[in-house]
Amino acid sequence: MSNKKSGFLPDDAIEKMEEDIPKIVLKQFPSQPILRIGFMEGYEKIDFRVSGKFNLTDLSGEPIFTDVTSHLKWRSLLEQVHGATFIYSVLVTACREEAQALEMVERLRRLHPQVRMQRIGGQLVITGQMVNDNTKYRILAGAFETEAEAKKLLQKFMEEYAPRVIREKVKDPEGKIEVYDAEYDYSAMIENGFRIVPISDESTITLYGVKVGSGFNWESMSDRTYKGIIEIRVGNDARLCGISEITIDRYLKGVVPAEMPAGYPLEALKAQAVAARSEVLAKLGTKHNNDPYDFCANVHCQVYSGTTNEAESTDEAVGSTTGEILYYEDRICDAVYSAVCGGHTEHKQNVWNPPEEPYLQGIYDSKAEKDDLPKLKLTKEKAVRKWVDARPDVFCSLNRDDLPNILAYSKKYFRWEVSYSRKQLEDIIKKRTGEDIGTLYDIILLDRGVSGRLKEIEILGSRKNIRVKKELNIRRALSPTYLRSSCFVIDMEMGEIGTPLGFTFRGAGWGHGVGMCQIGAAIMALDSYKYKDILTHYYKESEVRSTYGPLEP
Ligand SMILES: [Zn+2]
Ligand SMILES: [Zn+2]
């Protein structure tokens, strides 16, 4: 292990770093926040066409071509290039308070001397007002040249945390890009990247052959049209990447219809718009720390496909709530949501890591008076068995006849069932966890949250037993795709010699179940609740505040 070479900081440098440093401003927006969305990655060439007049500048904004009107297709092509350099370390945990982070560093140094703290994010300022403090402290261990070396360190922190290997960029990528139109009227060789800046608001930029659903089996190619600025630059992977730079409301007009069908009632779409806006601002600066953009365009962040999905109803939902953000006390809510809670939402800390958030605590998905609420004990096996067989009168149960088709379709997600033969499930487990357990004997359901969602299971096999922790890992381990939710019970069909023949999963809901239940929100809207009522039903004690106005026309 060669720590010095790989950029590991000596102890005194760490102490200096940890002295009281004034809070930094992450982003300062004169009016509506601007976001950078990375929507293309890993390209040798990127082709585009611009409708309307535009300027082409280098990355610092220096003009290369000005006042261009061109109906031709343009091409950008990668020439000499070097990828970024990274070091690898273990992300042990993260928190929001500096004092807590320092205390953890001190404690964890007993486990490993190279534990350090890293500050990410910073304050968010819109029109001179600090609207949120997105500062986060990450507790890191080690610093290695290879991922494999860092992986060896994971074990040390497994007991208490959910550690993972992360990389930190220590040197930016570099390269030359040739950009030219189809008739070679314009051509230039540019260092590291360039920006296509439309002069009119109406202009659009079409990108050809954009990979859709990267990393998933539904990957395909399609042409996509974007508004706002497009930046094409050398990515960390020594390939071209494309970034869309747009106002947050423009982004939301693309995101909201991808997250909630545009045919849902307007008040539900407005609740979705405010939730998405809040989530985006709460997470700004804390994801994609090594990338030249704020969010990716995949499910990892939020699915964004330019103007492709835009619809009148969702445009109205975003426009009529412009600047409105959900707050809990003085902080923007990380207003997460999922498709169908199944009747009860889940505590955030049962699905992801601490800290717990007061506004992301599980609720019974109904407006029934407190005294009328059923006394569910969904952390208990017996109660969950009853629960998945019942169709309680909650918002997302869709227990009614007058449903529009777009909602009736979702009935099958409220309660569901899936069966596998033992052999099928053994193959799935092997493929999805990478562990060969041999013959599958049993699956022990160890620990559940308030909505009945499992937090930990143990899979018993002839070769070995494995434990799977966390909602998403459980859903992945037991399905070729993902189980609809981790709120389920298992019925085993036993063979004559005491080995199971098959497994049937019966479950409730679709998704992680934290925060707003989208189907529940749609039903609340049908029942004449307003978007603010919907938001405060799912995000307890939160409040909608106005932070920025509409853009000047
Ligand atoms: Zn992402
Ligand atoms: Zn629900």
Coordinates of C-alpha atoms and ligand atoms in Angstrom, one line a residue:
M1 CA 0.0 0.0 0.0
S2 CA 1.6 3.3 -1.0
N3 CA -0.4 6.0 0.8
K4 CA 1.9 8.9 0.0
K5 CA 1.8 8.4 -3.7
S6 CA -2.0 7.9 -3.7
G7 CA -2.6 11.3 -2.1
F8 CA -3.5 10.2 1.4
L9 CA -3.3 13.1 3.8
P10 CA -1.0 13.0 6.8
D11 CA -2.6 13.5 10.2
D12 CA -1.6 17.1 10.8
A13 CA -3.2 18.1 7.4
I14 CA -6.4 16.3 8.5
E15 CA -6.4 18.3 11.8
K16 CA -6.0 21.5 9.9
M17 CA -8.9 20.5 7.7
E18 CA -11.1 19.9 10.7
E19 CA -10.5 23.3 12.3
D20 CA -13.5 25.5 12.3
I21 CA -13.9 26.4 8.7
P22 CA -16.5 29.0 7.7
K23 CA -19.5 27.4 5.9
I24 CA -19.1 27.7 2.1
V25 CA -21.6 28.8 -0.4
L26 CA -22.3 26.0 -2.8
K27 CA -24.4 27.8 -5.4
Q28 CA -25.6 31.3 -5.7
F29 CA -28.5 31.9 -8.1
P30 CA -29.6 35.5 -9.0
S31 CA -33.1 34.2 -9.7
Q32 CA -34.4 30.8 -10.5
P33 CA -31.9 28.0 -9.8
I34 CA -30.0 26.6 -12.8
L35 CA -29.2 22.8 -12.8
R36 CA -26.7 20.8 -14.8
I37 CA -28.0 17.4 -15.9
G38 CA -25.6 14.8 -17.3
F39 CA -27.7 13.0 -19.9
M40 CA -25.1 11.4 -22.1
E41 CA -22.0 9.5 -21.1
G42 CA -19.4 7.3 -22.8
Y43 CA -19.7 8.6 -26.4
E44 CA -17.0 8.6 -29.1
K45 CA -18.9 11.2 -31.0
I46 CA -22.0 13.3 -30.4
D47 CA -24.2 14.6 -33.3
F48 CA -26.6 17.5 -32.9
R49 CA -28.7 20.0 -34.7
V50 CA -29.9 23.4 -33.4
S51 CA -33.1 25.2 -34.4
G52 CA -32.7 28.9 -34.1
K53 CA -29.7 31.2 -33.7
F54 CA -26.9 30.1 -31.3
N55 CA -23.4 30.9 -30.1
L56 CA -20.8 28.2 -29.7
T57 CA -18.3 28.9 -26.9
D58 CA -15.5 27.1 -25.0
L59 CA -16.1 25.9 -21.5
S60 CA -15.2 29.3 -19.9
G61 CA -17.8 31.1 -22.2
E62 CA -15.2 32.5 -24.7
P63 CA -16.9 32.7 -28.1
I64 CA -15.8 30.3 -30.9
F65 CA -18.7 30.9 -33.4
T66 CA -21.3 33.6 -32.8
D67 CA -24.7 34.3 -34.2
V68 CA -24.8 31.0 -36.1
T69 CA -27.9 30.0 -38.1
S70 CA -27.5 26.5 -39.4
H71 CA -29.9 23.8 -40.5
L72 CA -27.2 21.2 -40.8
K73 CA -26.3 18.4 -38.6
W74 CA -23.2 19.0 -36.5
R75 CA -20.7 16.5 -35.2
S76 CA -18.3 16.6 -32.2
L77 CA -15.6 14.0 -32.3
L78 CA -13.1 13.1 -29.6
E79 CA -9.4 13.5 -30.5
Q80 CA -6.4 12.9 -28.1
V81 CA -7.8 12.2 -24.6
H82 CA -6.8 11.3 -21.0
G83 CA -9.4 10.1 -18.5
A84 CA -9.5 11.4 -14.9
T85 CA -7.4 10.0 -12.1
F86 CA -9.1 8.6 -9.0
I87 CA -8.3 7.4 -5.6
Y88 CA -10.5 4.9 -3.9
S89 CA -11.7 4.9 -0.3
V90 CA -14.4 3.5 1.9
L91 CA -17.4 5.7 2.6
V92 CA -18.3 4.6 6.2
T93 CA -21.1 6.9 6.9
A94 CA -22.2 10.6 6.5
C95 CA -24.0 13.1 8.7
R96 CA -25.1 16.8 8.7
E97 CA -23.4 18.0 11.8
E98 CA -19.7 18.8 12.0
A99 CA -19.4 18.0 15.7
Q100 CA -21.0 14.6 15.2
A101 CA -18.6 13.9 12.3
L102 CA -15.6 14.8 14.3
E103 CA -16.7 12.6 17.1
M104 CA -17.2 9.7 14.7
V105 CA -13.7 10.3 13.2
E106 CA -12.2 10.1 16.6
R107 CA -14.1 6.9 17.5
L108 CA -13.5 5.2 14.2
R109 CA -9.8 5.9 14.2
R110 CA -9.6 3.1 16.8
L111 CA -10.8 0.8 14.1
H112 CA -8.5 2.2 11.4
P113 CA -5.9 5.0 11.6
Q114 CA -6.8 6.5 8.2
V115 CA -10.3 7.6 9.0
R116 CA -10.9 11.1 7.9
M117 CA -13.8 13.6 7.4
Q118 CA -14.7 15.2 4.1
R119 CA -17.1 18.1 3.7
I120 CA -19.3 18.2 0.6
G121 CA -22.2 20.4 -0.5
G122 CA -22.6 23.9 1.0
Q123 CA -25.2 26.7 1.3
L124 CA -27.8 27.3 -1.3
V125 CA -28.5 31.0 -2.0
I126 CA -31.3 32.2 -4.2
T127 CA -31.8 36.0 -4.9
G128 CA -29.5 36.8 -1.9
Q129 CA -31.4 34.5 0.5
M130 CA -29.9 31.4 2.0
V131 CA -32.6 28.9 1.3
N132 CA -30.9 25.7 2.5
D133 CA -27.7 24.4 4.0
N134 CA -26.7 21.4 1.9
T135 CA -23.5 20.8 3.8
K136 CA -22.8 17.2 4.5
Y137 CA -19.9 15.5 6.2
R138 CA -18.6 12.2 4.9
I139 CA -16.6 9.8 7.0
L140 CA -14.0 8.1 4.8
A141 CA -11.4 5.5 5.4
G142 CA -8.2 4.8 3.5
A143 CA -7.1 6.1 0.1
F144 CA -5.9 3.6 -2.5
E145 CA -4.9 3.5 -6.1
T146 CA -7.2 0.6 -6.8
E147 CA -10.8 -0.3 -6.0
A148 CA -9.7 -3.8 -5.0
E149 CA -7.5 -2.5 -2.2
A150 CA -10.3 -0.3 -0.8
K151 CA -12.7 -3.3 -0.9
K152 CA -10.4 -5.2 1.5
L153 CA -11.1 -2.4 4.1
L154 CA -14.9 -2.7 3.9
Q155 CA -15.1 -5.6 6.4
K156 CA -13.8 -3.5 9.2
F157 CA -16.9 -1.3 9.2
M158 CA -19.6 -3.8 8.3
E159 CA -20.7 -4.5 11.8
E160 CA -22.0 -1.1 12.5
Y161 CA -22.4 0.7 9.2
A162 CA -23.3 0.0 5.6
P163 CA -19.9 1.0 4.1
R164 CA -19.2 1.2 0.3
V165 CA -16.2 2.0 -1.8
I166 CA -16.2 5.4 -3.5
R167 CA -13.8 7.2 -5.7
E168 CA -12.5 10.7 -5.5
K169 CA -11.2 12.5 -8.5
V170 CA -7.7 13.8 -8.0
K171 CA -7.0 14.9 -11.6
D172 CA -9.5 16.1 -14.3
P173 CA -9.8 14.4 -17.7
E174 CA -8.2 16.2 -20.7
G175 CA -8.7 16.1 -24.4
K176 CA -9.4 17.8 -27.7
I177 CA -12.7 17.8 -29.4
E178 CA -13.2 18.5 -33.1
V179 CA -16.6 20.1 -33.9
Y180 CA -17.9 20.8 -37.4
D181 CA -21.1 21.0 -39.5
A182 CA -22.0 18.6 -42.3
E183 CA -20.6 20.9 -45.0
Y184 CA -17.6 21.9 -43.0
D185 CA -18.5 25.7 -43.2
Y186 CA -17.7 25.8 -39.5
S187 CA -15.0 23.7 -37.9
A188 CA -12.8 24.1 -34.8
M189 CA -10.6 22.0 -32.5
I190 CA -11.5 22.8 -28.9
E191 CA -9.8 21.9 -25.6
N192 CA -11.8 19.8 -23.1
G193 CA -15.3 20.9 -24.2
F194 CA -17.7 23.4 -25.6
R195 CA -21.1 25.0 -25.0
I196 CA -24.0 25.4 -27.4
V197 CA -25.9 28.6 -26.3
P198 CA -29.2 29.3 -28.0
I199 CA -29.9 33.0 -28.4
S200 CA -33.7 32.7 -28.3
D201 CA -35.7 31.0 -25.6
E202 CA -37.7 29.2 -28.3
S203 CA -34.7 27.5 -29.7
T204 CA -34.2 23.8 -29.3
I205 CA -31.2 21.5 -29.6
T206 CA -31.7 17.9 -30.9
L207 CA -29.1 15.3 -29.9
Y208 CA -29.0 12.1 -32.0
G209 CA -28.6 8.6 -30.7
V210 CA -29.0 9.3 -27.0
K211 CA -28.8 6.0 -25.1
V212 CA -31.9 5.5 -23.0
G213 CA -32.1 3.6 -19.8
S214 CA -28.3 3.2 -19.4
G215 CA -27.4 0.2 -17.3
F216 CA -30.8 -1.4 -17.6
N217 CA -31.9 -4.2 -19.9
W218 CA -34.3 -1.8 -21.7
E219 CA -31.4 0.2 -23.1
S220 CA -32.1 1.7 -26.5
M221 CA -31.2 4.7 -28.7
S222 CA -33.4 7.6 -29.4
D223 CA -33.1 11.2 -30.6
R224 CA -33.9 13.8 -27.9
T225 CA -34.7 17.5 -28.0
Y226 CA -33.6 19.9 -25.3
K227 CA -34.2 23.5 -24.4
G228 CA -31.5 25.7 -22.8
I229 CA -27.7 25.3 -23.0
I230 CA -26.0 22.0 -24.0
E231 CA -22.4 21.4 -23.0
I232 CA -20.4 18.7 -24.6
R233 CA -17.1 17.8 -22.8
V234 CA -14.5 15.2 -22.1
G235 CA -15.9 12.9 -19.4
N236 CA -14.0 11.2 -16.6
D237 CA -14.1 8.0 -18.6
A238 CA -12.1 9.6 -21.5
R239 CA -15.3 9.7 -23.6
L240 CA -17.7 12.5 -24.5
C241 CA -20.4 13.5 -22.1
G242 CA -23.4 15.7 -22.7
I243 CA -24.9 18.1 -20.1
S244 CA -28.1 20.0 -20.3
E245 CA -28.0 23.3 -18.4
I246 CA -31.5 24.5 -17.6
T247 CA -33.7 26.3 -15.0
I248 CA -35.1 24.1 -12.3
D249 CA -38.7 24.6 -13.6
R250 CA -37.7 23.6 -17.1
Y251 CA -36.1 20.5 -15.6
L252 CA -39.2 19.7 -13.6
K253 CA -41.4 20.0 -16.7
G254 CA -39.4 17.2 -18.1
V255 CA -39.1 15.2 -14.9
V256 CA -42.6 15.3 -13.4
P257 CA -44.4 13.5 -16.3
A258 CA -41.7 10.8 -16.1
E259 CA -42.3 10.3 -12.4
M260 CA -46.2 10.6 -12.4
P261 CA -48.5 10.1 -15.4
A262 CA -49.6 13.4 -16.9
G263 CA -53.2 12.1 -16.8
Y264 CA -53.4 12.1 -13.0
P265 CA -55.6 14.8 -11.4
L266 CA -54.0 18.3 -11.3
E267 CA -53.7 18.6 -7.5
A268 CA -51.7 15.4 -7.4
L269 CA -49.4 16.6 -10.2
K270 CA -48.9 19.9 -8.3
A271 CA -48.0 17.9 -5.1
Q272 CA -45.6 15.9 -7.3
A273 CA -44.0 19.1 -8.7
V274 CA -43.4 20.6 -5.3
A275 CA -42.1 17.3 -3.9
A276 CA -39.7 16.9 -6.9
R277 CA -38.5 20.5 -6.6
S278 CA -37.9 20.1 -2.9
E279 CA -36.0 16.8 -3.4
V280 CA -33.8 18.3 -6.1
L281 CA -32.8 21.3 -4.0
A282 CA -32.3 19.3 -0.9
K283 CA -29.9 17.0 -2.7
L284 CA -28.1 19.6 -4.9
G285 CA -24.4 19.4 -4.4
T286 CA -24.4 16.1 -2.5
K287 CA -24.5 13.7 -5.4
H288 CA -22.2 13.1 -8.4
N289 CA -19.3 14.8 -6.6
N290 CA -16.8 13.7 -9.2
D291 CA -18.9 14.6 -12.2
P292 CA -19.2 17.9 -14.0
Y293 CA -22.9 18.0 -13.4
D294 CA -25.4 18.0 -10.5
F295 CA -27.6 15.1 -11.4
C296 CA -27.7 12.3 -14.0
A297 CA -30.8 11.7 -16.2
N298 CA -31.4 8.1 -15.0
V299 CA -33.4 6.5 -12.2
H300 CA -30.3 7.0 -10.0
C301 CA -31.3 10.7 -9.8
Q302 CA -34.5 11.4 -11.7
V303 CA -35.4 10.2 -15.2
Y304 CA -35.0 13.3 -17.5
S305 CA -35.5 13.1 -21.3
G306 CA -35.6 16.7 -22.3
T307 CA -38.8 18.0 -23.8
T308 CA -39.9 14.5 -25.0
N309 CA -42.3 13.8 -22.2
E310 CA -43.6 17.4 -21.6
A311 CA -47.4 17.7 -21.3
E312 CA -49.8 20.5 -20.8
S313 CA -51.0 19.3 -17.4
T314 CA -47.6 18.8 -15.9
D315 CA -46.3 22.1 -17.3
E316 CA -49.3 23.7 -15.5
A317 CA -48.5 21.9 -12.3
V318 CA -44.9 23.1 -12.4
G319 CA -45.7 26.6 -13.6
S320 CA -48.5 27.3 -11.0
T321 CA -46.3 26.2 -8.1
T322 CA -43.1 28.0 -9.3
G323 CA -40.7 28.7 -6.5
E324 CA -42.7 26.6 -4.0
I325 CA -40.7 24.4 -1.8
L326 CA -41.5 22.1 1.1
Y327 CA -39.8 22.9 4.4
Y328 CA -39.5 21.2 7.8
E329 CA -38.4 23.9 10.2
D330 CA -35.5 25.7 8.5
R331 CA -34.6 22.9 6.1
I332 CA -35.8 21.9 2.7
C333 CA -37.5 18.5 2.8
D334 CA -35.9 15.7 0.9
A335 CA -39.4 14.9 -0.3
V336 CA -39.0 11.4 -1.6
Y337 CA -42.0 9.4 -2.9
S338 CA -42.9 6.0 -4.2
A339 CA -45.7 4.5 -6.4
V340 CA -47.9 2.6 -3.9
C341 CA -47.3 2.5 -0.1
G342 CA -49.7 -0.5 0.3
G343 CA -51.6 1.2 3.1
H344 CA -48.8 2.4 5.4
T345 CA -45.7 4.4 4.5
E346 CA -42.3 3.5 6.0
H347 CA -39.8 5.4 8.2
K348 CA -36.9 6.7 6.2
Q349 CA -34.3 5.3 8.6
N350 CA -35.7 1.8 8.0
V351 CA -35.0 2.0 4.3
W352 CA -31.9 4.1 4.0
N353 CA -29.4 5.3 6.5
P354 CA -29.8 7.6 9.5
P355 CA -30.4 10.4 10.4
E356 CA -34.1 9.9 10.7
E357 CA -36.2 12.8 9.4
P358 CA -39.3 13.9 11.4
Y359 CA -41.2 14.5 8.1
L360 CA -40.4 11.0 6.7
Q361 CA -42.0 8.8 9.3
G362 CA -44.4 6.1 8.4
I363 CA -48.2 6.9 8.5
Y364 CA -51.4 5.0 7.9
D365 CA -52.5 6.2 4.4
S366 CA -55.9 7.5 5.3
K367 CA -57.4 10.7 6.8
A368 CA -59.3 8.7 9.4
E369 CA -59.5 10.3 12.9
K370 CA -56.8 9.2 15.2
D371 CA -59.2 7.1 17.3
D372 CA -60.4 5.3 14.2
L373 CA -57.0 4.2 13.0
P374 CA -56.5 0.4 13.3
K375 CA -53.8 -0.7 15.7
L376 CA -51.5 -2.3 13.3
K377 CA -48.3 -4.0 14.4
L378 CA -46.7 -4.6 11.0
T379 CA -43.3 -5.2 12.5
K380 CA -44.8 -8.6 13.6
E381 CA -45.1 -11.5 11.2
K382 CA -48.6 -12.5 12.2
A383 CA -49.9 -8.9 11.5
V384 CA -48.2 -8.8 8.1
R385 CA -49.9 -12.1 7.1
K386 CA -53.3 -10.5 7.9
W387 CA -52.3 -7.3 6.2
V388 CA -51.3 -8.7 2.8
D389 CA -54.6 -10.7 2.7
A390 CA -56.7 -7.6 3.5
R391 CA -57.8 -4.7 1.4
P392 CA -58.0 -1.9 4.0
D393 CA -59.8 1.3 3.3
V394 CA -56.8 3.5 2.6
F395 CA -56.2 6.0 -0.2
C396 CA -54.1 3.7 -2.4
S397 CA -56.3 0.6 -2.1
L398 CA -58.4 1.8 -5.0
N399 CA -61.5 0.2 -3.4
R400 CA -64.1 1.9 -5.6
D401 CA -65.9 1.6 -8.9
D402 CA -65.7 5.2 -10.3
L403 CA -62.0 5.1 -11.0
P404 CA -60.5 6.6 -14.2
N405 CA -58.7 3.9 -16.2
I406 CA -55.3 5.4 -15.5
L407 CA -55.7 4.7 -11.8
A408 CA -57.7 1.4 -12.0
Y409 CA -54.7 0.0 -13.8
S410 CA -52.7 0.3 -10.6
K411 CA -54.9 -1.9 -8.5
K412 CA -52.6 -4.9 -9.0
Y413 CA -49.8 -3.1 -7.2
F414 CA -51.7 -2.7 -3.9
R415 CA -51.5 -6.5 -3.2
W416 CA -49.5 -8.9 -5.3
E417 CA -48.2 -12.4 -5.5
V418 CA -45.3 -14.1 -7.3
S419 CA -44.2 -17.8 -7.2
Y420 CA -41.0 -19.5 -8.1
S421 CA -39.8 -23.1 -8.0
R422 CA -37.0 -23.8 -5.6
K423 CA -34.6 -24.2 -8.6
Q424 CA -35.7 -20.9 -10.1
L425 CA -35.2 -19.0 -6.9
E426 CA -31.7 -20.6 -6.3
D427 CA -30.7 -19.3 -9.7
I428 CA -32.1 -15.9 -9.0
I429 CA -30.3 -15.7 -5.7
K430 CA -27.0 -16.8 -7.2
K431 CA -27.3 -14.3 -10.1
R432 CA -28.5 -11.4 -8.0
T433 CA -26.2 -11.7 -4.9
G434 CA -23.2 -13.4 -6.4
E435 CA -23.4 -16.1 -3.7
D436 CA -23.9 -19.8 -4.4
I437 CA -25.9 -21.0 -1.4
G438 CA -26.4 -24.6 -2.8
T439 CA -29.9 -26.0 -2.1
L440 CA -32.3 -23.4 -0.8
Y441 CA -33.7 -24.6 2.5
D442 CA -35.5 -21.5 3.9
I443 CA -35.7 -17.7 4.0
I444 CA -35.9 -16.3 7.5
L445 CA -37.7 -12.9 7.7
L446 CA -35.7 -11.2 10.5
D447 CA -36.7 -7.6 10.9
R448 CA -39.5 -5.3 9.6
G449 CA -40.3 -1.6 9.6
V450 CA -43.6 0.0 10.5
S451 CA -45.1 -0.6 7.1
G452 CA -44.2 -4.3 7.2
R453 CA -41.3 -3.7 4.9
L454 CA -38.4 -6.1 5.6
K455 CA -35.1 -4.6 6.7
E456 CA -33.2 -7.9 7.0
I457 CA -33.5 -11.5 5.9
E458 CA -31.4 -14.6 6.1
I459 CA -31.3 -17.1 3.2
L460 CA -30.5 -20.6 4.4
G461 CA -28.7 -22.9 1.9
S462 CA -26.9 -26.3 2.0
R463 CA -23.6 -24.5 1.2
K464 CA -24.0 -21.4 3.2
N465 CA -26.4 -19.0 4.8
I466 CA -26.4 -15.3 3.7
R467 CA -27.9 -12.3 5.3
V468 CA -29.4 -9.5 3.1
K469 CA -29.8 -6.1 4.7
K470 CA -31.8 -3.1 3.4
E471 CA -35.1 -2.9 1.5
L472 CA -33.7 -2.6 -2.0
N473 CA -31.1 -5.3 -1.6
I474 CA -33.8 -7.7 -0.4
R475 CA -36.0 -6.9 -3.4
R476 CA -33.1 -7.4 -5.7
A477 CA -31.9 -10.7 -4.2
L478 CA -35.3 -12.4 -4.6
S479 CA -36.3 -11.4 -8.1
P480 CA -34.8 -11.3 -11.7
T481 CA -35.8 -7.6 -11.7
Y482 CA -37.0 -6.3 -8.3
L483 CA -39.8 -7.6 -6.1
R484 CA -42.5 -4.9 -6.0
S485 CA -41.8 -4.2 -2.4
S486 CA -40.1 -5.7 0.7
C487 CA -43.4 -5.9 2.5
F488 CA -44.2 -9.6 1.9
V489 CA -44.7 -13.0 3.5
I490 CA -43.5 -16.3 2.1
D491 CA -45.5 -19.6 1.7
M492 CA -43.3 -22.6 1.1
E493 CA -44.5 -25.7 -0.6
M494 CA -42.6 -28.6 1.0
G495 CA -41.5 -31.8 -0.8
E496 CA -41.6 -35.3 0.7
I497 CA -38.0 -35.3 2.0
G498 CA -38.3 -32.0 3.7
T499 CA -36.8 -29.9 1.0
P500 CA -38.9 -27.0 -0.4
L501 CA -40.3 -27.4 -3.9
G502 CA -41.5 -23.8 -4.4
F503 CA -41.9 -20.4 -2.8
T504 CA -44.8 -18.0 -3.1
F505 CA -44.3 -14.3 -2.1
R506 CA -47.5 -12.4 -1.2
G507 CA -46.9 -8.7 -0.7
A508 CA -48.2 -5.1 -0.4
G509 CA -47.3 -2.0 -2.3
W510 CA -44.8 -1.0 -5.0
G511 CA -41.6 0.9 -4.1
H512 CA -39.7 1.8 -0.9
G513 CA -42.8 3.4 0.7
V514 CA -41.1 6.4 2.2
G515 CA -42.7 9.8 1.8
M516 CA -45.6 10.5 -0.6
C517 CA -47.6 7.6 -1.9
Q518 CA -48.3 8.6 -5.5
I519 CA -51.5 6.6 -6.1
G520 CA -52.7 7.8 -2.7
A521 CA -52.0 11.4 -3.8
A522 CA -54.0 10.8 -6.9
I523 CA -57.0 9.5 -4.9
M524 CA -56.7 12.4 -2.4
A525 CA -56.9 14.8 -5.4
L526 CA -60.0 13.0 -6.7
D527 CA -61.5 13.4 -3.3
S528 CA -61.0 17.2 -3.6
Y529 CA -58.0 17.6 -1.4
K530 CA -55.6 20.4 -2.5
Y531 CA -51.9 19.8 -3.2
K532 CA -50.8 21.4 0.1
D533 CA -53.2 19.0 2.0
I534 CA -51.7 16.1 0.1
L535 CA -48.1 17.2 0.9
T536 CA -48.8 17.7 4.7
H537 CA -50.6 14.3 4.8
Y538 CA -47.5 12.5 3.7
Y539 CA -44.7 14.8 5.0
K540 CA -45.9 15.5 8.5
E541 CA -45.5 19.0 9.9
S542 CA -43.9 20.3 6.8
E543 CA -44.9 23.6 5.2
V544 CA -44.9 24.9 1.6
R545 CA -42.9 28.2 1.2
S546 CA -42.3 30.4 -1.7
T547 CA -38.6 31.0 -2.6
Y548 CA -38.4 32.4 -6.1
G549 CA -40.8 34.0 -8.5
P550 CA -41.5 33.2 -12.1
L551 CA -38.9 34.1 -14.7
E552 CA -39.4 37.4 -16.5
P553 CA -41.0 36.7 -19.9
Ligands
ZN1 ZN -27.5 10.2 -10.6
ZN2 ZN -50.6 4.6 -0.1

